[in-house]
Short mmCIF file of C-alpha atoms in Angstrom, two decimals:
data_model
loop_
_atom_site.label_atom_id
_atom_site.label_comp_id
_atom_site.label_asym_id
_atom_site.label_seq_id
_atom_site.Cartn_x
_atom_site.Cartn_y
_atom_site.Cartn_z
CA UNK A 1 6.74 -37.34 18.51
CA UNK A 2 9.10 -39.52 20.71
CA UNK A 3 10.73 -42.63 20.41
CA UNK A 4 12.50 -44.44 23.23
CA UNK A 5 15.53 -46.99 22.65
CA UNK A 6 16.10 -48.91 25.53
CA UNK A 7 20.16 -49.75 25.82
CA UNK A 8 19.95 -51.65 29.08
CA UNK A 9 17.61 -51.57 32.15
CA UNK A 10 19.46 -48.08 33.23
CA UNK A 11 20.25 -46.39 30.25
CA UNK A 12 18.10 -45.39 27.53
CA UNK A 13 18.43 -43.29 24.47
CA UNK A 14 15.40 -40.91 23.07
CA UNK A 15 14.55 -39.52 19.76
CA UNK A 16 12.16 -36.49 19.60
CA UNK A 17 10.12 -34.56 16.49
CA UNK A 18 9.09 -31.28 17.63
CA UNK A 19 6.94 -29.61 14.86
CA UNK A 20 6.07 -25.72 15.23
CA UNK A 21 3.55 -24.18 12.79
CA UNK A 22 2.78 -27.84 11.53
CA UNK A 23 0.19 -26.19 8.89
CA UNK A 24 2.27 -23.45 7.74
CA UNK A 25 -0.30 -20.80 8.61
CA UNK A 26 -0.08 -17.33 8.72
CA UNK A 27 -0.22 -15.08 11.96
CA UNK A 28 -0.79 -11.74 11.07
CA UNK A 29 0.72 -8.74 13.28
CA UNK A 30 -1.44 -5.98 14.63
CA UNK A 31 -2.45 -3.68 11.54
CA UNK A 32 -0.65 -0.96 11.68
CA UNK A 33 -1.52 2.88 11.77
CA UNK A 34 1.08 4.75 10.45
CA UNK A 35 1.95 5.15 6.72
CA UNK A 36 5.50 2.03 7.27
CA UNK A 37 2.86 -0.33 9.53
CA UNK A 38 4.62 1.16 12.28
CA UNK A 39 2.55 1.06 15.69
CA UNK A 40 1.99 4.75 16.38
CA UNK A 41 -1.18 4.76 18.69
CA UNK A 42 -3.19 7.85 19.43
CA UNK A 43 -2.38 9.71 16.64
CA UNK A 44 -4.55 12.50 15.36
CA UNK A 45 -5.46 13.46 11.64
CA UNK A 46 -4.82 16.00 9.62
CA UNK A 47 -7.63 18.57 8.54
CA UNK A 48 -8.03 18.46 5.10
CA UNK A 49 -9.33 22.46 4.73
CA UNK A 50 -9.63 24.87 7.07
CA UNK A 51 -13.49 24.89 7.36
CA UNK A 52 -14.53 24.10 11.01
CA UNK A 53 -15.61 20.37 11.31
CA UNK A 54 -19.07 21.55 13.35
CA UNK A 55 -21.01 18.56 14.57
CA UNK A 56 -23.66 17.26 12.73
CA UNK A 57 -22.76 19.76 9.21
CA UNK A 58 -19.92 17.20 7.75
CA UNK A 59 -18.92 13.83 7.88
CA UNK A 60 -15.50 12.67 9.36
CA UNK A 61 -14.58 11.73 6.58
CA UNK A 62 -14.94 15.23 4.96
CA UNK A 63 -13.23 16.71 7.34
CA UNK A 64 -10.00 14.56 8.44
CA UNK A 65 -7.97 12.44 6.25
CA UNK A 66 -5.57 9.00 7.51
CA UNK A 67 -2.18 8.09 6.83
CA UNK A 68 -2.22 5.96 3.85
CA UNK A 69 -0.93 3.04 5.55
CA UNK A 70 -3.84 2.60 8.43
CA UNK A 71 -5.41 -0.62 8.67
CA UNK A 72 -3.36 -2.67 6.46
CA UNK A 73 -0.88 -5.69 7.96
CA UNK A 74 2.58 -5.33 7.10
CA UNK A 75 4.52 -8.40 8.84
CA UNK A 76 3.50 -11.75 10.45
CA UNK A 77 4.25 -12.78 13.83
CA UNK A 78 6.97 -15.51 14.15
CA UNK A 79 8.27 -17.85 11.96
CA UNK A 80 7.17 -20.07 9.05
CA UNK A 81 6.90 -24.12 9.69
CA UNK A 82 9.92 -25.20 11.97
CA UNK A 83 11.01 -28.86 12.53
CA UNK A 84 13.51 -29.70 15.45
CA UNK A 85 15.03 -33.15 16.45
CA UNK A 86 16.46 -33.83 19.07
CA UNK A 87 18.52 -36.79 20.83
CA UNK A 88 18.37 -37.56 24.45
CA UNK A 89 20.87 -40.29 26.07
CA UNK A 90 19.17 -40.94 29.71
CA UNK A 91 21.59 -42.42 32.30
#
């Protein structure tokens, strides 16, 4: 938002609004994959037992387990709802 104030015909004085985030809403970081939300990409399980995984005779599930923190968001990604002003003087 911007308002002009004219002083004379060379000189002029400006008021902005600036409004980041006007709606408050959230921006959610990358989930993360690691058991603190840290980013740790191409990690590999754990087995859970020591029977062979063969393919086709368990499920993945059965035979691997995750980090207890995969998938979920930890942070947001800048800041909540910021408001600037700002005065101009143009000569």
């Amino acid at each position: 938002i911007v308002k002009n104030f004219r002083i004379d015909e060379k000189r002029s004085l400006q008021f902005r609004t600036e409004i980041f985030n006007i709606f408050n809403r959230a921006n959610f970081d990358v989930p993360g994959n690691a058991e603190d939300g840290e980013q740790i990409f191409n990690f590999i399980t754990s087995p859970k037992s020591t029977d062979p995984c063969i393919a086709g005779t368990k499920t993945a599930a059965s035979c691997y387990t995750l980090p207890s923190g995969v998938g979920q968001i930890f942070r947001t990604v800048g800041d909540s709802r910021e408001i600037q002003f700002a005065l101009k003087f143009i000569f």
